[in-house]
Amino acid sequence: KQWYQRRVHGECKKALPQQSIKMFQPLDQEKIEVMKAAFEEADKDGKGKLTANELKEVLNVVLDNDIDDNWSEMLMRVVDSDGDKMLNYEELTHLFTDQKEPGGKWKTLFKMVNVNSDGKLCKRDIAKLMKIYDEDSDDTLEETKERINLIIKTFDEDGDELLNYEEFCKLMAEQDSDDSD
């Protein structure tokens, strides 16, 4: 068994089960027009930028789906390239474009769970990461804490009990290599 595997209720589970993180499908021209109109309507103060709540309003219209507050805040962190906690129209469009850069999926995932946007994942951030990967987990709170501590013990190289992006990438690379075996 590898470091991240353990027995729970007689079954082997991983600390972070493999699953791909998908952004939204590209929009057709009609949906792009809907998004532009929804953006302008949600931009109540006319500054050309949206808050997380306003982003939620736009996505609810564009996707015809109810996006919850947690997802809108995570998506905001993913595409807010200037770090002002607001989205301009160009940043919004990045939710609907393919990410072709190397490691793009990991960068996206890191930004999604890095609540403080400080470049370090705390235990709470790692818990969010685990929830994304294993929504149906029946782990107790104590088991979840054990898994988080194991991840930190294994990958925290600088001893600050946080995972920076480089340490996070090592975790994800280990995940990927173990899943391909």
Short mmCIF file of N, CA and C in Angstrom, two decimals:
data_model
loop_
_atom_site.label_atom_id
_atom_site.label_comp_id
_atom_site.label_asym_id
_atom_site.label_seq_id
_atom_site.Cartn_x
_atom_site.Cartn_y
_atom_site.Cartn_z
N LYS A 1 0.85 -1.19 0.00
CA LYS A 1 0.00 0.00 0.00
C LYS A 1 0.89 1.25 0.00
N GLN A 2 0.44 2.27 -0.73
CA GLN A 2 1.16 3.53 -0.79
C GLN A 2 0.81 4.38 0.44
N TRP A 3 1.51 5.48 0.62
CA TRP A 3 1.34 6.36 1.78
C TRP A 3 -0.09 6.82 1.96
N TYR A 4 -0.79 7.08 0.88
CA TYR A 4 -2.11 7.71 0.95
C TYR A 4 -3.23 6.69 1.05
N GLN A 5 -2.91 5.41 1.02
CA GLN A 5 -3.94 4.39 1.09
C GLN A 5 -4.09 3.92 2.53
N ARG A 6 -5.30 3.61 2.88
CA ARG A 6 -5.57 3.08 4.21
C ARG A 6 -6.86 2.29 4.16
N ARG A 7 -7.09 1.54 5.18
CA ARG A 7 -8.31 0.73 5.24
C ARG A 7 -9.40 1.51 5.96
N VAL A 8 -10.56 1.59 5.32
CA VAL A 8 -11.73 2.19 5.94
C VAL A 8 -12.89 1.25 5.67
N HIS A 9 -13.51 0.78 6.73
CA HIS A 9 -14.65 -0.13 6.58
C HIS A 9 -14.32 -1.29 5.64
N GLY A 10 -13.08 -1.80 5.73
CA GLY A 10 -12.68 -2.97 4.94
C GLY A 10 -12.32 -2.67 3.50
N GLU A 11 -12.39 -1.42 3.06
CA GLU A 11 -12.06 -1.08 1.68
C GLU A 11 -10.85 -0.16 1.67
N CYS A 12 -10.04 -0.29 0.64
CA CYS A 12 -8.88 0.59 0.49
C CYS A 12 -9.34 1.89 -0.13
N LYS A 13 -9.04 3.00 0.53
CA LYS A 13 -9.39 4.32 -0.02
C LYS A 13 -8.12 5.15 -0.12
N LYS A 14 -8.08 6.09 -1.03
CA LYS A 14 -6.97 7.01 -1.18
C LYS A 14 -7.32 8.32 -0.48
N ALA A 15 -6.30 9.04 -0.07
CA ALA A 15 -6.54 10.35 0.54
C ALA A 15 -7.22 11.28 -0.46
N LEU A 16 -6.81 11.22 -1.71
CA LEU A 16 -7.42 12.05 -2.75
C LEU A 16 -7.73 11.17 -3.95
N PRO A 17 -8.92 10.62 -4.06
CA PRO A 17 -9.25 9.79 -5.21
C PRO A 17 -9.09 10.58 -6.51
N GLN A 18 -8.66 9.90 -7.56
CA GLN A 18 -8.44 10.55 -8.85
C GLN A 18 -9.76 10.94 -9.49
N GLN A 19 -9.83 12.17 -9.94
CA GLN A 19 -11.00 12.67 -10.66
C GLN A 19 -10.55 13.91 -11.41
N SER A 20 -11.02 14.10 -12.61
CA SER A 20 -10.62 15.29 -13.35
C SER A 20 -11.52 16.45 -12.96
N ILE A 21 -10.94 17.63 -12.96
CA ILE A 21 -11.69 18.85 -12.66
C ILE A 21 -12.04 19.48 -14.00
N LYS A 22 -13.30 19.63 -14.26
CA LYS A 22 -13.74 20.19 -15.52
C LYS A 22 -14.33 21.58 -15.30
N MET A 23 -13.94 22.50 -16.17
CA MET A 23 -14.57 23.81 -16.20
C MET A 23 -15.76 23.70 -17.14
N PHE A 24 -16.36 24.81 -17.47
CA PHE A 24 -17.55 24.81 -18.29
C PHE A 24 -17.22 24.61 -19.77
N GLN A 25 -18.17 24.08 -20.50
CA GLN A 25 -18.01 23.89 -21.94
C GLN A 25 -17.95 25.26 -22.63
N PRO A 26 -17.22 25.34 -23.75
CA PRO A 26 -17.21 26.61 -24.51
C PRO A 26 -18.63 27.00 -24.91
N LEU A 27 -18.86 28.31 -24.96
CA LEU A 27 -20.20 28.83 -25.28
C LEU A 27 -20.34 29.06 -26.78
N ASP A 28 -21.56 28.83 -27.29
CA ASP A 28 -21.83 29.19 -28.67
C ASP A 28 -22.12 30.70 -28.71
N GLN A 29 -22.25 31.25 -29.91
CA GLN A 29 -22.41 32.70 -30.07
C GLN A 29 -23.64 33.24 -29.33
N GLU A 30 -24.73 32.49 -29.36
CA GLU A 30 -25.95 32.92 -28.67
C GLU A 30 -25.72 33.03 -27.17
N LYS A 31 -25.04 32.04 -26.59
CA LYS A 31 -24.77 32.06 -25.14
C LYS A 31 -23.77 33.16 -24.78
N ILE A 32 -22.85 33.46 -25.70
CA ILE A 32 -21.90 34.56 -25.45
C ILE A 32 -22.67 35.88 -25.33
N GLU A 33 -23.65 36.07 -26.20
CA GLU A 33 -24.48 37.28 -26.14
C GLU A 33 -25.28 37.32 -24.83
N VAL A 34 -25.79 36.19 -24.42
CA VAL A 34 -26.52 36.09 -23.14
C VAL A 34 -25.58 36.45 -22.00
N MET A 35 -24.34 35.95 -22.06
CA MET A 35 -23.37 36.24 -21.00
C MET A 35 -23.03 37.72 -20.96
N LYS A 36 -22.84 38.34 -22.12
CA LYS A 36 -22.54 39.78 -22.15
C LYS A 36 -23.67 40.58 -21.52
N ALA A 37 -24.90 40.26 -21.89
CA ALA A 37 -26.06 40.97 -21.33
C ALA A 37 -26.19 40.74 -19.83
N ALA A 38 -25.98 39.49 -19.39
CA ALA A 38 -26.07 39.17 -17.96
C ALA A 38 -24.96 39.88 -17.19
N PHE A 39 -23.77 39.98 -17.78
CA PHE A 39 -22.65 40.69 -17.15
C PHE A 39 -23.01 42.16 -16.95
N GLU A 40 -23.52 42.79 -18.01
CA GLU A 40 -23.87 44.20 -17.92
C GLU A 40 -24.98 44.44 -16.90
N GLU A 41 -25.94 43.55 -16.85
CA GLU A 41 -27.04 43.69 -15.88
C GLU A 41 -26.55 43.48 -14.44
N ALA A 42 -25.65 42.52 -14.26
CA ALA A 42 -25.14 42.23 -12.90
C ALA A 42 -24.18 43.32 -12.42
N ASP A 43 -23.53 44.01 -13.33
CA ASP A 43 -22.57 45.07 -12.99
C ASP A 43 -23.35 46.33 -12.63
N LYS A 44 -23.95 46.32 -11.46
CA LYS A 44 -24.87 47.37 -11.03
C LYS A 44 -24.23 48.75 -10.91
N ASP A 45 -22.95 48.78 -10.51
CA ASP A 45 -22.29 50.08 -10.34
C ASP A 45 -21.58 50.56 -11.61
N GLY A 46 -21.60 49.74 -12.67
CA GLY A 46 -21.04 50.16 -13.94
C GLY A 46 -19.53 50.24 -14.01
N LYS A 47 -18.82 49.57 -13.11
CA LYS A 47 -17.36 49.62 -13.09
C LYS A 47 -16.71 48.57 -14.00
N GLY A 48 -17.53 47.69 -14.58
CA GLY A 48 -16.97 46.67 -15.45
C GLY A 48 -16.38 45.49 -14.71
N LYS A 49 -16.77 45.35 -13.44
CA LYS A 49 -16.25 44.25 -12.62
C LYS A 49 -17.39 43.67 -11.79
N LEU A 50 -17.27 42.35 -11.51
CA LEU A 50 -18.29 41.65 -10.74
C LEU A 50 -17.73 41.11 -9.43
N THR A 51 -18.57 41.13 -8.40
CA THR A 51 -18.26 40.45 -7.15
C THR A 51 -18.61 38.97 -7.30
N ALA A 52 -18.31 38.16 -6.29
CA ALA A 52 -18.66 36.73 -6.33
C ALA A 52 -20.17 36.54 -6.43
N ASN A 53 -20.95 37.36 -5.72
CA ASN A 53 -22.42 37.26 -5.80
C ASN A 53 -22.92 37.62 -7.19
N GLU A 54 -22.33 38.66 -7.78
CA GLU A 54 -22.73 39.05 -9.13
C GLU A 54 -22.31 37.98 -10.15
N LEU A 55 -21.15 37.37 -9.94
CA LEU A 55 -20.72 36.26 -10.79
C LEU A 55 -21.73 35.13 -10.73
N LYS A 56 -22.19 34.84 -9.54
CA LYS A 56 -23.20 33.79 -9.35
C LYS A 56 -24.45 34.10 -10.17
N GLU A 57 -24.90 35.35 -10.14
CA GLU A 57 -26.07 35.76 -10.93
C GLU A 57 -25.85 35.51 -12.42
N VAL A 58 -24.67 35.89 -12.91
CA VAL A 58 -24.37 35.72 -14.33
C VAL A 58 -24.34 34.23 -14.69
N LEU A 59 -23.66 33.43 -13.90
CA LEU A 59 -23.55 32.00 -14.20
C LEU A 59 -24.91 31.31 -14.12
N ASN A 60 -25.75 31.73 -13.19
CA ASN A 60 -27.09 31.16 -13.10
C ASN A 60 -27.87 31.39 -14.39
N VAL A 61 -27.70 32.58 -14.99
CA VAL A 61 -28.39 32.90 -16.24
C VAL A 61 -27.76 32.14 -17.41
N VAL A 62 -26.44 32.21 -17.52
CA VAL A 62 -25.73 31.61 -18.66
C VAL A 62 -25.87 30.09 -18.68
N LEU A 63 -25.72 29.49 -17.52
CA LEU A 63 -25.73 28.02 -17.45
C LEU A 63 -27.12 27.46 -17.20
N ASP A 64 -28.07 28.34 -16.92
CA ASP A 64 -29.43 27.90 -16.58
C ASP A 64 -29.38 26.85 -15.47
N ASN A 65 -28.58 27.19 -14.46
CA ASN A 65 -28.33 26.26 -13.36
C ASN A 65 -28.05 27.09 -12.12
N ASP A 66 -28.42 26.59 -10.97
CA ASP A 66 -28.20 27.33 -9.72
C ASP A 66 -26.82 27.02 -9.16
N ILE A 67 -25.92 27.99 -9.23
CA ILE A 67 -24.56 27.86 -8.70
C ILE A 67 -24.60 28.32 -7.25
N ASP A 68 -24.02 27.52 -6.33
CA ASP A 68 -24.05 27.94 -4.93
C ASP A 68 -22.89 28.90 -4.62
N ASP A 69 -22.97 29.51 -3.44
CA ASP A 69 -21.99 30.53 -3.05
C ASP A 69 -20.57 29.99 -3.02
N ASN A 70 -20.38 28.76 -2.50
CA ASN A 70 -19.03 28.20 -2.43
C ASN A 70 -18.41 28.06 -3.81
N TRP A 71 -19.19 27.58 -4.79
CA TRP A 71 -18.67 27.41 -6.14
C TRP A 71 -18.36 28.76 -6.78
N SER A 72 -19.22 29.74 -6.59
CA SER A 72 -18.94 31.04 -7.21
C SER A 72 -17.68 31.65 -6.61
N GLU A 73 -17.45 31.47 -5.32
CA GLU A 73 -16.24 31.99 -4.69
C GLU A 73 -15.00 31.24 -5.19
N MET A 74 -15.09 29.91 -5.34
CA MET A 74 -13.96 29.14 -5.87
C MET A 74 -13.66 29.54 -7.31
N LEU A 75 -14.71 29.69 -8.11
CA LEU A 75 -14.51 30.08 -9.50
C LEU A 75 -13.89 31.48 -9.60
N MET A 76 -14.31 32.34 -8.71
CA MET A 76 -13.75 33.70 -8.65
C MET A 76 -12.23 33.62 -8.44
N ARG A 77 -11.79 32.78 -7.49
CA ARG A 77 -10.35 32.65 -7.23
C ARG A 77 -9.61 32.10 -8.44
N VAL A 78 -10.25 31.23 -9.20
CA VAL A 78 -9.61 30.61 -10.35
C VAL A 78 -9.30 31.63 -11.43
N VAL A 79 -10.22 32.48 -11.75
CA VAL A 79 -10.05 33.36 -12.92
C VAL A 79 -9.74 34.81 -12.58
N ASP A 80 -9.67 35.17 -11.31
CA ASP A 80 -9.33 36.53 -10.91
C ASP A 80 -7.81 36.71 -11.06
N SER A 81 -7.38 37.05 -12.26
CA SER A 81 -5.94 37.09 -12.55
C SER A 81 -5.21 38.25 -11.91
N ASP A 82 -5.90 39.35 -11.61
CA ASP A 82 -5.21 40.49 -11.01
C ASP A 82 -5.35 40.53 -9.48
N GLY A 83 -6.08 39.57 -8.91
CA GLY A 83 -6.16 39.44 -7.45
C GLY A 83 -6.99 40.48 -6.75
N ASP A 84 -7.85 41.20 -7.47
CA ASP A 84 -8.65 42.24 -6.82
C ASP A 84 -9.98 41.74 -6.27
N LYS A 85 -10.20 40.43 -6.34
CA LYS A 85 -11.43 39.78 -5.84
C LYS A 85 -12.68 40.27 -6.58
N MET A 86 -12.46 40.70 -7.82
CA MET A 86 -13.52 41.12 -8.73
C MET A 86 -13.18 40.55 -10.10
N LEU A 87 -14.19 40.31 -10.92
CA LEU A 87 -13.95 39.79 -12.27
C LEU A 87 -14.38 40.80 -13.32
N ASN A 88 -13.47 41.07 -14.26
CA ASN A 88 -13.89 41.84 -15.42
C ASN A 88 -14.39 40.85 -16.48
N TYR A 89 -14.90 41.36 -17.59
CA TYR A 89 -15.50 40.47 -18.59
C TYR A 89 -14.48 39.48 -19.16
N GLU A 90 -13.27 39.95 -19.41
CA GLU A 90 -12.24 39.06 -19.98
C GLU A 90 -11.95 37.90 -19.02
N GLU A 91 -11.82 38.21 -17.73
CA GLU A 91 -11.57 37.15 -16.76
C GLU A 91 -12.73 36.15 -16.73
N LEU A 92 -13.95 36.65 -16.84
CA LEU A 92 -15.13 35.78 -16.86
C LEU A 92 -15.07 34.80 -18.03
N THR A 93 -14.62 35.27 -19.18
CA THR A 93 -14.59 34.40 -20.36
C THR A 93 -13.62 33.23 -20.18
N HIS A 94 -12.64 33.36 -19.30
CA HIS A 94 -11.69 32.26 -19.07
C HIS A 94 -12.35 31.02 -18.47
N LEU A 95 -13.52 31.18 -17.87
CA LEU A 95 -14.24 30.02 -17.35
C LEU A 95 -14.72 29.11 -18.48
N PHE A 96 -14.82 29.66 -19.68
CA PHE A 96 -15.40 28.92 -20.79
C PHE A 96 -14.40 28.60 -21.89
N THR A 97 -13.11 28.76 -21.60
CA THR A 97 -12.08 28.44 -22.58
C THR A 97 -11.25 27.27 -22.07
N ASP A 98 -10.68 26.53 -23.00
CA ASP A 98 -9.84 25.38 -22.63
C ASP A 98 -8.55 25.86 -22.02
N GLN A 99 -8.08 25.12 -21.03
CA GLN A 99 -6.80 25.44 -20.40
C GLN A 99 -5.77 24.48 -20.96
N LYS A 100 -4.93 24.97 -21.84
CA LYS A 100 -3.96 24.13 -22.52
C LYS A 100 -2.57 24.22 -21.91
N GLU A 101 -2.34 25.16 -21.00
CA GLU A 101 -1.00 25.31 -20.45
C GLU A 101 -0.64 24.10 -19.59
N PRO A 102 0.66 23.74 -19.56
CA PRO A 102 1.08 22.61 -18.73
C PRO A 102 0.74 22.85 -17.27
N GLY A 103 0.19 21.85 -16.63
CA GLY A 103 -0.18 21.98 -15.23
C GLY A 103 -1.39 22.85 -14.99
N GLY A 104 -2.11 23.21 -16.05
CA GLY A 104 -3.26 24.11 -15.92
C GLY A 104 -4.32 23.59 -14.97
N LYS A 105 -4.56 22.28 -15.03
CA LYS A 105 -5.57 21.69 -14.15
C LYS A 105 -5.16 21.84 -12.69
N TRP A 106 -3.87 21.63 -12.41
CA TRP A 106 -3.40 21.75 -11.03
C TRP A 106 -3.46 23.19 -10.55
N LYS A 107 -3.07 24.14 -11.42
CA LYS A 107 -3.13 25.56 -11.04
C LYS A 107 -4.57 25.95 -10.73
N THR A 108 -5.48 25.49 -11.57
CA THR A 108 -6.89 25.78 -11.36
C THR A 108 -7.37 25.22 -10.03
N LEU A 109 -7.06 23.99 -9.79
CA LEU A 109 -7.47 23.32 -8.56
C LEU A 109 -6.87 24.01 -7.33
N PHE A 110 -5.60 24.37 -7.41
CA PHE A 110 -4.93 25.05 -6.30
C PHE A 110 -5.64 26.38 -6.00
N LYS A 111 -5.92 27.16 -7.03
CA LYS A 111 -6.60 28.44 -6.83
C LYS A 111 -8.01 28.25 -6.27
N MET A 112 -8.68 27.20 -6.71
CA MET A 112 -10.05 26.96 -6.24
C MET A 112 -10.10 26.74 -4.72
N VAL A 113 -9.14 26.00 -4.20
CA VAL A 113 -9.22 25.65 -2.78
C VAL A 113 -8.41 26.58 -1.89
N ASN A 114 -7.57 27.44 -2.45
CA ASN A 114 -6.76 28.37 -1.66
C ASN A 114 -7.60 29.57 -1.24
N VAL A 115 -8.40 29.38 -0.18
CA VAL A 115 -9.40 30.36 0.23
C VAL A 115 -8.81 31.74 0.50
N ASN A 116 -7.66 31.80 1.15
CA ASN A 116 -7.06 33.10 1.47
C ASN A 116 -6.28 33.70 0.31
N SER A 117 -6.16 32.98 -0.79
CA SER A 117 -5.38 33.42 -1.96
C SER A 117 -3.98 33.86 -1.56
N ASP A 118 -3.40 33.12 -0.60
CA ASP A 118 -2.07 33.46 -0.11
C ASP A 118 -0.98 32.53 -0.63
N GLY A 119 -1.34 31.62 -1.53
CA GLY A 119 -0.36 30.73 -2.12
C GLY A 119 0.02 29.56 -1.23
N LYS A 120 -0.74 29.33 -0.17
CA LYS A 120 -0.48 28.21 0.74
C LYS A 120 -1.79 27.57 1.13
N LEU A 121 -1.82 26.24 1.11
CA LEU A 121 -3.02 25.51 1.51
C LEU A 121 -2.93 25.13 2.99
N CYS A 122 -3.91 25.58 3.76
CA CYS A 122 -4.00 25.20 5.16
C CYS A 122 -4.85 23.93 5.27
N LYS A 123 -5.03 23.44 6.47
CA LYS A 123 -5.81 22.21 6.66
C LYS A 123 -7.23 22.36 6.14
N ARG A 124 -7.83 23.51 6.33
CA ARG A 124 -9.19 23.76 5.83
C ARG A 124 -9.23 23.70 4.30
N ASP A 125 -8.20 24.25 3.64
CA ASP A 125 -8.11 24.20 2.18
C ASP A 125 -7.97 22.76 1.70
N ILE A 126 -7.15 21.98 2.39
CA ILE A 126 -6.95 20.58 2.01
C ILE A 126 -8.25 19.81 2.20
N ALA A 127 -9.02 20.15 3.23
CA ALA A 127 -10.33 19.52 3.43
C ALA A 127 -11.25 19.83 2.25
N LYS A 128 -11.21 21.07 1.73
CA LYS A 128 -12.01 21.42 0.54
C LYS A 128 -11.56 20.60 -0.66
N LEU A 129 -10.26 20.44 -0.81
CA LEU A 129 -9.72 19.64 -1.90
C LEU A 129 -10.23 18.21 -1.81
N MET A 130 -10.19 17.66 -0.63
CA MET A 130 -10.67 16.29 -0.43
C MET A 130 -12.16 16.19 -0.73
N LYS A 131 -12.92 17.20 -0.38
CA LYS A 131 -14.36 17.18 -0.64
C LYS A 131 -14.65 17.20 -2.15
N ILE A 132 -13.86 17.98 -2.89
CA ILE A 132 -14.02 18.02 -4.34
C ILE A 132 -13.77 16.65 -4.94
N TYR A 133 -12.73 15.98 -4.47
CA TYR A 133 -12.35 14.68 -5.01
C TYR A 133 -13.20 13.53 -4.50
N ASP A 134 -13.76 13.67 -3.32
CA ASP A 134 -14.44 12.53 -2.71
C ASP A 134 -15.72 12.99 -2.02
N GLU A 135 -16.67 13.52 -2.81
CA GLU A 135 -17.90 14.09 -2.27
C GLU A 135 -18.69 13.09 -1.43
N ASP A 136 -18.61 11.81 -1.78
CA ASP A 136 -19.43 10.79 -1.11
C ASP A 136 -18.71 10.12 0.05
N SER A 137 -17.64 10.71 0.52
CA SER A 137 -16.87 10.10 1.60
C SER A 137 -17.73 9.95 2.85
N ASP A 138 -17.60 8.80 3.47
CA ASP A 138 -18.31 8.57 4.72
C ASP A 138 -17.34 8.60 5.90
N ASP A 139 -16.19 9.24 5.70
CA ASP A 139 -15.20 9.36 6.77
C ASP A 139 -15.76 10.18 7.92
N THR A 140 -15.35 9.80 9.12
CA THR A 140 -15.68 10.60 10.29
C THR A 140 -14.78 11.84 10.28
N LEU A 141 -15.09 12.80 11.12
CA LEU A 141 -14.27 14.00 11.24
C LEU A 141 -12.84 13.61 11.64
N GLU A 142 -12.72 12.67 12.54
CA GLU A 142 -11.40 12.22 13.00
C GLU A 142 -10.61 11.57 11.86
N GLU A 143 -11.27 10.75 11.03
CA GLU A 143 -10.60 10.11 9.89
C GLU A 143 -10.15 11.16 8.87
N THR A 144 -10.98 12.16 8.64
CA THR A 144 -10.63 13.23 7.72
C THR A 144 -9.41 13.99 8.23
N LYS A 145 -9.39 14.29 9.52
CA LYS A 145 -8.24 14.98 10.12
C LYS A 145 -6.97 14.15 9.97
N GLU A 146 -7.09 12.84 10.15
CA GLU A 146 -5.93 11.94 10.00
C GLU A 146 -5.40 11.98 8.57
N ARG A 147 -6.30 11.96 7.59
CA ARG A 147 -5.89 12.00 6.19
C ARG A 147 -5.20 13.33 5.87
N ILE A 148 -5.74 14.43 6.37
CA ILE A 148 -5.13 15.75 6.14
C ILE A 148 -3.74 15.80 6.77
N ASN A 149 -3.63 15.32 8.00
CA ASN A 149 -2.32 15.32 8.67
C ASN A 149 -1.31 14.45 7.93
N LEU A 150 -1.75 13.34 7.37
CA LEU A 150 -0.87 12.47 6.60
C LEU A 150 -0.38 13.18 5.34
N ILE A 151 -1.27 13.89 4.68
CA ILE A 151 -0.88 14.65 3.49
C ILE A 151 0.17 15.70 3.86
N ILE A 152 -0.09 16.45 4.91
CA ILE A 152 0.86 17.50 5.34
C ILE A 152 2.18 16.88 5.76
N LYS A 153 2.13 15.83 6.54
CA LYS A 153 3.37 15.17 7.01
C LYS A 153 4.20 14.68 5.83
N THR A 154 3.53 14.19 4.81
CA THR A 154 4.23 13.62 3.66
C THR A 154 4.78 14.68 2.71
N PHE A 155 4.05 15.77 2.49
CA PHE A 155 4.42 16.71 1.43
C PHE A 155 4.88 18.09 1.89
N ASP A 156 4.74 18.42 3.15
CA ASP A 156 5.17 19.73 3.65
C ASP A 156 6.68 19.70 3.87
N GLU A 157 7.41 20.19 2.90
CA GLU A 157 8.87 20.12 2.95
C GLU A 157 9.51 21.22 3.80
N ASP A 158 8.85 22.37 3.92
CA ASP A 158 9.45 23.48 4.68
C ASP A 158 9.00 23.53 6.13
N GLY A 159 8.15 22.60 6.56
CA GLY A 159 7.78 22.48 7.96
C GLY A 159 6.81 23.51 8.48
N ASP A 160 6.12 24.25 7.60
CA ASP A 160 5.20 25.28 8.08
C ASP A 160 3.77 24.76 8.27
N GLU A 161 3.57 23.46 8.06
CA GLU A 161 2.27 22.81 8.19
C GLU A 161 1.25 23.34 7.19
N LEU A 162 1.75 23.85 6.07
CA LEU A 162 0.95 24.31 4.95
C LEU A 162 1.55 23.72 3.69
N LEU A 163 0.76 23.66 2.62
CA LEU A 163 1.30 23.21 1.34
C LEU A 163 1.37 24.39 0.38
N ASN A 164 2.59 24.74 -0.05
CA ASN A 164 2.71 25.76 -1.08
C ASN A 164 2.44 25.08 -2.43
N TYR A 165 2.48 25.84 -3.51
CA TYR A 165 2.11 25.28 -4.81
C TYR A 165 3.07 24.16 -5.23
N GLU A 166 4.35 24.34 -4.98
CA GLU A 166 5.33 23.30 -5.35
C GLU A 166 5.05 21.99 -4.59
N GLU A 167 4.76 22.10 -3.30
CA GLU A 167 4.45 20.91 -2.49
C GLU A 167 3.14 20.27 -2.96
N PHE A 168 2.17 21.11 -3.28
CA PHE A 168 0.89 20.63 -3.81
C PHE A 168 1.11 19.86 -5.11
N CYS A 169 1.96 20.38 -5.99
CA CYS A 169 2.25 19.70 -7.27
C CYS A 169 2.87 18.33 -7.03
N LYS A 170 3.70 18.21 -6.02
CA LYS A 170 4.29 16.90 -5.70
C LYS A 170 3.22 15.93 -5.23
N LEU A 171 2.28 16.41 -4.44
CA LEU A 171 1.14 15.59 -4.02
C LEU A 171 0.37 15.11 -5.24
N MET A 172 0.05 16.02 -6.14
CA MET A 172 -0.74 15.67 -7.31
C MET A 172 0.04 14.76 -8.26
N ALA A 173 1.34 14.98 -8.40
CA ALA A 173 2.17 14.11 -9.25
C ALA A 173 2.19 12.69 -8.68
N GLU A 174 2.28 12.57 -7.38
CA GLU A 174 2.23 11.25 -6.72
C GLU A 174 0.89 10.60 -6.98
N GLN A 175 -0.18 11.38 -6.88
CA GLN A 175 -1.53 10.88 -7.15
C GLN A 175 -1.60 10.33 -8.56
N ASP A 176 -1.14 11.15 -9.54
CA ASP A 176 -1.22 10.75 -10.94
C ASP A 176 -0.39 9.52 -11.22
N SER A 177 0.84 9.46 -10.67
CA SER A 177 1.71 8.31 -10.96
C SER A 177 1.15 7.03 -10.32
N ASP A 178 0.56 7.14 -9.14
CA ASP A 178 -0.01 5.95 -8.49
C ASP A 178 -1.26 5.49 -9.21
N ASP A 179 -2.02 6.43 -9.79
CA ASP A 179 -3.25 6.05 -10.50
C ASP A 179 -2.95 5.39 -11.83
N SER A 180 -1.76 5.67 -12.40
CA SER A 180 -1.43 5.08 -13.70
C SER A 180 -0.83 3.69 -13.56
N ASP A 181 -0.49 3.30 -12.35
CA ASP A 181 0.08 1.95 -12.12
C ASP A 181 -0.94 0.86 -12.30
#
